Structures are given as C-alpha cells and as structure tokens.
Coordinates of C-alpha atoms in Angstrom, one line a residue:
M2 CA 0.7 5.5 -19.9
T3 CA -2.9 6.4 -20.4
Q4 CA -5.8 5.0 -18.3
T5 CA -6.8 2.9 -21.3
D6 CA -3.3 1.5 -21.5
E7 CA -3.3 0.7 -17.8
F8 CA -6.6 -1.1 -18.1
A9 CA -5.3 -3.2 -21.0
E10 CA -2.2 -4.0 -19.0
A11 CA -4.3 -5.0 -16.0
L12 CA -6.3 -7.4 -18.2
R13 CA -3.1 -8.9 -19.5
T14 CA -1.0 -9.2 -16.3
G15 CA -3.4 -8.9 -13.4
P16 CA -3.8 -9.3 -10.6
F17 CA -7.5 -10.3 -10.8
C18 CA -8.5 -7.7 -8.2
R19 CA -6.9 -4.8 -10.1
A20 CA -8.4 -5.9 -13.4
L21 CA -11.8 -6.3 -12.0
S22 CA -11.7 -3.0 -10.1
M23 CA -10.6 -1.1 -13.3
A24 CA -13.3 -2.8 -15.4
V25 CA -16.0 -1.8 -12.9
Q26 CA -14.6 1.7 -12.8
T27 CA -14.5 1.9 -16.6
R28 CA -18.1 0.8 -16.9
G29 CA -19.3 3.1 -14.2
L30 CA -21.3 0.5 -12.4
S31 CA -21.8 0.2 -8.6
L32 CA -21.4 -3.1 -6.8
R33 CA -25.1 -3.1 -6.2
Q34 CA -25.8 -2.7 -9.9
L35 CA -23.4 -5.6 -10.6
H36 CA -25.2 -7.7 -8.0
Y37 CA -28.6 -7.1 -9.7
R38 CA -27.3 -7.8 -13.2
L39 CA -25.7 -11.0 -12.1
R40 CA -28.9 -12.1 -10.4
A41 CA -30.9 -11.3 -13.6
R42 CA -28.6 -13.7 -15.5
G43 CA -29.2 -16.5 -13.0
T44 CA -26.3 -16.2 -10.5
S45 CA -26.2 -14.5 -7.2
V46 CA -23.1 -12.9 -5.7
S47 CA -23.4 -10.6 -2.7
T48 CA -22.1 -7.0 -2.9
M49 CA -19.8 -7.9 0.0
T50 CA -18.3 -10.7 -2.0
L51 CA -17.9 -8.5 -5.0
S52 CA -16.1 -5.9 -2.8
H53 CA -13.8 -8.6 -1.5
W54 CA -12.9 -9.7 -5.0
Q55 CA -12.3 -6.1 -6.1
S56 CA -10.1 -5.3 -3.1
G57 CA -8.1 -8.6 -3.2
R58 CA -9.3 -9.9 0.2
S59 CA -10.6 -13.0 -1.6
V60 CA -10.7 -14.6 -5.1
P61 CA -13.5 -16.6 -6.7
E62 CA -12.7 -20.3 -6.5
R63 CA -15.9 -22.3 -6.3
E64 CA -17.6 -23.4 -9.5
E65 CA -20.5 -21.1 -9.1
S66 CA -18.1 -18.2 -8.4
L67 CA -16.1 -18.9 -11.5
R68 CA -19.3 -19.0 -13.5
A69 CA -20.2 -15.6 -12.1
V70 CA -16.8 -14.3 -13.3
E71 CA -17.7 -15.4 -16.8
I72 CA -21.0 -13.5 -16.6
L73 CA -19.1 -10.5 -15.2
E74 CA -17.0 -10.5 -18.3
E75 CA -20.2 -10.0 -20.4
V76 CA -21.6 -7.4 -18.0
L77 CA -18.4 -5.4 -18.0
A78 CA -17.9 -5.8 -21.7
V79 CA -14.4 -7.3 -21.6
Q80 CA -13.0 -10.1 -23.7
A81 CA -14.3 -13.5 -22.7
G82 CA -11.8 -15.3 -20.5
S83 CA -9.8 -12.2 -19.7
L84 CA -10.8 -12.0 -16.1
R85 CA -11.2 -15.8 -15.6
G86 CA -7.6 -16.3 -16.9
L87 CA -6.2 -14.1 -14.1
I88 CA -7.6 -16.2 -11.3
G89 CA -5.3 -19.3 -11.8
T90 CA -5.7 -22.6 -10.1
P91 CA -7.6 -22.9 -6.8
R92 CA -5.5 -22.4 -3.6
P93 CA -4.7 -25.5 -1.5
R94 CA -6.7 -25.6 1.7
G95 CA -6.4 -27.3 5.1
R96 CA -4.3 -27.2 8.2
G97 CA -0.8 -26.0 7.6
V98 CA -1.6 -24.3 4.3
R99 CA -0.5 -20.6 4.3
S100 CA -2.4 -17.9 2.4
A101 CA -0.6 -15.5 0.1
M102 CA -2.8 -12.6 1.4
P103 CA 0.1 -10.6 3.0
I104 CA 1.8 -10.4 -0.4
H105 CA -1.5 -9.4 -2.1
R106 CA -2.0 -6.7 0.5
R107 CA 1.5 -5.2 -0.2
H108 CA 0.9 -5.3 -3.9
R109 CA -2.5 -3.6 -3.4
A110 CA -1.0 -1.0 -1.1
W111 CA 1.4 0.2 -3.8
G112 CA -1.3 0.4 -6.5
H113 CA -0.5 -3.0 -8.2
P114 CA 2.6 -1.9 -10.2
A115 CA 3.6 -4.6 -12.7
F116 CA 7.2 -4.6 -11.5
L117 CA 6.4 -5.4 -7.8
P118 CA 5.3 -9.1 -7.7
P119 CA 8.7 -10.5 -8.6
L120 CA 10.3 -8.5 -5.9
L121 CA 7.7 -9.6 -3.3
E122 CA 8.3 -13.2 -4.3
E123 CA 12.0 -12.8 -3.3
F124 CA 10.8 -12.0 0.2
R125 CA 8.0 -14.5 0.3
E126 CA 9.3 -16.3 3.5
S127 CA 9.4 -13.0 5.4
L128 CA 6.1 -11.7 4.1
M129 CA 4.4 -14.9 5.1
K130 CA 5.3 -13.9 8.7
P131 CA 3.9 -10.4 8.8
V132 CA 4.1 -8.1 11.8
R133 CA 1.4 -5.8 12.9
K134 CA 2.3 -2.1 13.5
I135 CA 0.8 -1.1 16.8
E136 CA 2.4 2.4 16.6
L137 CA 4.1 4.2 13.8
H138 CA 5.8 7.6 14.3
E139 CA 7.8 9.3 11.5
T140 CA 9.6 12.6 11.1
F141 CA 10.4 13.8 7.6
H142 CA 12.8 16.7 7.2
V143 CA 12.7 19.2 4.3
R144 CA 16.1 20.8 3.7
P145 CA 16.7 24.6 3.1
D146 CA 17.0 23.8 -0.7
R147 CA 13.5 22.3 -0.5
C148 CA 14.9 18.8 -1.1
A149 CA 14.0 15.7 0.9
G150 CA 16.2 15.2 3.9
R151 CA 16.2 12.5 6.5
L152 CA 13.2 10.3 7.4
V153 CA 13.3 9.1 11.0
V154 CA 10.9 6.3 11.8
R155 CA 10.0 4.6 15.1
E156 CA 7.6 1.6 15.2
L157 CA 6.2 -0.7 17.8
V158 CA 5.6 -4.0 16.0
E159 CA 3.9 -7.2 17.0
A160 CA 4.6 -10.6 15.6
G161 CA 1.7 -12.6 14.1
Q162 CA 3.6 -15.9 14.1
D163 CA 6.4 -17.6 16.0
R164 CA 10.0 -17.3 14.8
T165 CA 9.5 -13.9 13.3
R166 CA 12.9 -12.3 12.6
T167 CA 12.4 -9.8 9.8
V168 CA 10.3 -6.9 8.6
I169 CA 10.0 -5.9 5.0
L170 CA 10.2 -2.1 4.3
A171 CA 9.1 -0.6 1.0
A172 CA 10.4 2.8 -0.2
R173 CA 9.8 4.9 -3.3
S174 CA 11.1 8.2 -4.7
K175 CA 10.4 9.1 -8.3
P176 CA 11.1 7.2 -11.6
G177 CA 14.8 7.4 -12.3
V178 CA 15.7 8.7 -8.8
P179 CA 17.3 6.2 -6.4
P180 CA 14.9 5.5 -3.5
P181 CA 15.9 6.3 0.1
V182 CA 18.2 3.9 1.8
V183 CA 18.4 2.8 5.5
V184 CA 21.5 4.3 7.0
E185 CA 21.1 3.3 10.6
G186 CA 18.7 1.3 12.8
S187 CA 17.7 0.6 16.4
G188 CA 16.3 -2.7 17.3
C189 CA 17.0 -3.8 13.8
R190 CA 19.5 -3.7 11.0
P191 CA 19.2 -3.6 7.2
G192 CA 19.7 -6.9 5.5
T193 CA 19.0 -7.8 1.8
V194 CA 18.0 -4.8 -0.4
L195 CA 16.3 -5.1 -3.8
A196 CA 16.2 -1.8 -5.7
L197 CA 14.8 -0.7 -9.1
D198 CA 16.3 2.8 -9.6
E199 CA 14.4 3.2 -12.9
E200 CA 11.2 2.9 -10.9
G201 CA 12.5 4.7 -7.9
F202 CA 11.5 1.7 -5.7
S203 CA 13.1 -0.6 -3.2
L204 CA 12.3 -3.4 -0.7
T205 CA 14.6 -3.6 2.3
E206 CA 14.7 -6.5 4.7
L207 CA 15.1 -5.3 8.3
V208 CA 16.6 -8.0 10.5
L209 CA 15.3 -7.7 14.1
D210 CA 17.7 -7.8 17.0
R211 CA 15.8 -10.8 18.4
T212 CA 13.4 -13.5 17.2
L213 CA 9.8 -12.8 18.2
G214 CA 7.2 -15.3 19.2
R215 CA 3.6 -14.9 18.3
G216 CA 2.1 -11.8 20.1
E217 CA 5.5 -10.5 21.2
R218 CA 6.2 -6.8 20.6
L219 CA 9.4 -4.9 19.8
A220 CA 10.2 -1.2 19.5
I221 CA 12.4 -0.6 16.4
G222 CA 13.7 2.5 14.6
F223 CA 15.6 3.4 11.5
V224 CA 16.7 6.4 9.5
Q225 CA 16.4 6.7 5.7
E226 CA 18.3 9.2 3.5
Y227 CA 18.1 10.0 -0.2
P228 CA 21.3 9.2 -2.2
R229 CA 20.4 12.0 -4.7
P230 CA 18.7 15.3 -4.0
M231 CA 15.0 15.4 -4.8
V232 CA 12.6 18.3 -4.4
A233 CA 10.0 17.3 -1.9
E234 CA 6.5 18.6 -2.5
N235 CA 4.7 16.0 -0.4
H236 CA 5.2 13.2 2.0
H237 CA 2.9 10.2 2.3
R238 CA 2.7 6.8 4.0
R239 CA 1.2 3.8 2.3
I240 CA -0.4 1.5 4.9
A241 CA -1.2 -2.1 3.9
E242 CA -2.9 -3.1 7.1
S243 CA -4.5 -0.9 9.8
V244 CA -2.1 0.8 12.3
G245 CA -3.3 1.4 15.8
Q246 CA -1.6 4.9 16.1
Y247 CA 0.0 6.8 13.2
H248 CA 1.7 10.1 13.7
C249 CA 3.7 12.0 11.1
E250 CA 5.8 15.2 11.5
V251 CA 7.1 17.1 8.6
V252 CA 9.8 19.6 9.7
F253 CA 10.7 22.4 7.3
A254 CA 14.1 24.1 7.4
S255 CA 14.1 27.9 8.0
R256 CA 14.4 28.8 4.3
A257 CA 11.9 26.2 3.1
E258 CA 8.7 27.1 4.9
P259 CA 5.6 26.5 2.7
V260 CA 2.8 29.0 2.1
E261 CA 0.2 26.2 2.1
C262 CA -0.1 22.7 3.6
R263 CA -3.0 20.2 3.2
T264 CA -3.5 16.7 4.6
W265 CA -5.2 14.0 2.5
R266 CA -5.9 10.3 2.5
T267 CA -6.8 7.7 -0.1
R268 CA -8.7 4.7 1.2
T269 CA -8.3 1.1 0.1
P270 CA -10.1 -0.5 -1.7
E271 CA -12.4 2.5 -2.6
N272 CA -9.4 4.4 -4.1
R273 CA -11.1 7.7 -3.2
T274 CA -9.0 10.7 -2.1
T275 CA -10.6 12.6 0.8
G276 CA -9.8 14.5 3.9
W277 CA -8.2 17.6 2.3
I278 CA -7.7 19.7 5.4
A279 CA -5.6 22.9 5.5
V280 CA -2.9 22.8 8.3
R281 CA -0.2 25.2 9.3
P282 CA 3.3 24.7 10.7
D283 CA 3.8 25.4 14.3
D284 CA 6.5 27.7 15.9
T285 CA 9.1 25.0 15.2
R286 CA 8.1 24.9 11.5
T287 CA 6.6 21.5 12.0
V288 CA 3.3 20.1 10.6
H289 CA 1.7 17.2 12.5
V290 CA -0.6 14.6 11.1
S291 CA -2.2 12.0 13.5
R292 CA -4.5 9.1 12.8
R293 CA -5.9 6.6 15.3
N294 CA -6.6 3.2 13.8
A295 CA -5.2 4.4 10.5
A296 CA -7.0 2.5 7.7
P297 CA -5.3 0.8 4.8
G298 CA -4.6 3.3 2.0
I299 CA -2.4 6.4 1.7
H300 CA -2.1 9.1 4.3
G301 CA -0.3 12.2 3.2
L302 CA 0.6 15.8 3.4
H303 CA 1.0 18.2 0.4
W304 CA 2.5 21.6 0.4
T305 CA 3.4 24.5 -1.9
W306 CA 5.9 27.3 -1.8
E307 CA 4.2 29.7 -4.3

C-alpha cells in the first residue's frame, strides 16, 4: 500500500487523529502555520490543541472546535466533511463516565492499523482499567540460525483503578507469520487470545494472580515463543504510555553474532525516528538498551550480519 493509499484509507476509516496527522504531513505545514491560517479565517485554535488532536490525546467537540475542523479541511485541501465525519458524536461527560483514551493510546502505539479497533473492543472492559508499567525488563534471544528465540519479560505494574485483574499484551511478527504466544507466566497466566495470523498480530489477556486495588503493585513475568521460525533482524518495544524504567537485552547465540548493532527510537506523536547509536555486544554476546522514563513510541535495536 502506497502512502497515498494509506492517506485515502485514513480519511475513510479514521481515526480522526491519524487522518489529521497524515493530512498535515501531506501538506507539509507546521502546527504554527496551521494556527496562523485558522486565525486568518476567523477562528483560533492553539498549537497545543492542534497537537492534542493530531496525537489523539483529545478530539474536537465544542461548536467552535468543529467549525475549526471544517476550516482545516479547506486549509489541508481535503474533501469537505472528510475530517468532520471521523469525529462522531460528542462523548458523554460527568461523574462516572469513562474515557476511551486507553483504547486510543493502544491504537496509536501500533500505528493505527485498520484491523486493530475491533480487537481492542473485545477487550474494552480490561483496557478501561489500564495498569502503569513502573519497570519493564525483557530479554530477547537470537538462535544460532539467526531466527527469533524466546522473549522473557518481567514487569512491575501498578493498577490505576480498583478491581484490576487483567493486563492486555499485544504482540506482532510479520504478515503471514503467526505472532509469538505466551508459554508460561509468573504472577499471571494467559487467558483469552485473539490472533490474526495474516497480519502477524495478537492480543493476549494476562490474568493476574490476584485482584489489585488502585495504586497496588505486582511483579509479573511471562515467556513468549514463536510458533514458526522467523529470521530476526531487529527487536523493538512499542510503548503506549511512559515507562519509569525500561531495559532490554538482546542475546545472540554463538553462531549468530552480528557485525553491526544500532539503537533507535520513534517518538509519539511526532513520528520521527531518532537516536541511532552504534552499540556492541559484550563478552556474553549481549546488547543492552536502557531508558529511564521511556516516552511513548517505539524503542528498538537493529542489527546486520553482513
């Protein structure tokens, strides 16, 4: 699918934040330029608000904001009503009303794929009780045949609401290749699994050993394995919300040592890839990547053998 096709699909299916972001990128305008052009047409929207709309942190709902969206359609040269139609009806407000923001953050973290919203809806109840990752430590093993081996994950999680009993885990391989599956757990066990092998994607419900109250923490761990061999040329972690301490180890087997390794990161919502830093395996053929207060986005390691 070309970038033009992806843009057309975003305008058809949304979400609003993705369509707006791609429209802005296509026109090559900065948020400050958008702010000035809106103001010249008689409406004022701050660059901060535009940033929030583009990242999915908020959506335009007030009458003046919806009018601004109609003007944005003119400024961004998209069909009238294409952006406005993606907003939908205003969200209910007031005490006891829950925001769908955790679902939006998951969708954004995975690049807004069209197949994901129906899967997320299946886990809506769990996603509306998100946990915060205080610490995340993972060890990815590369086999002698250069294929992906085990992924061992340890997390310290904190409940954001009372009666939290599940954590939703997303995993991806490559299109047509079954995604990794949870084969064992500590402090949790795999529950319902929804997988799309054609997309190489799955969501797994991890059932915690005990129900957590708001602010309670629990150390959990799990192991993932790939059902079908897949050559591993990189490992990355998509982070939907900031993690206090993230540490990744990639361990290469004796006959799979790379000639070059580089770390990188892509920040959300800017969608810019930065931080390309050359790193070397240590004496145990292990590369370490550490981030304190890891920001939302993708944190990864890429390597080559040639």
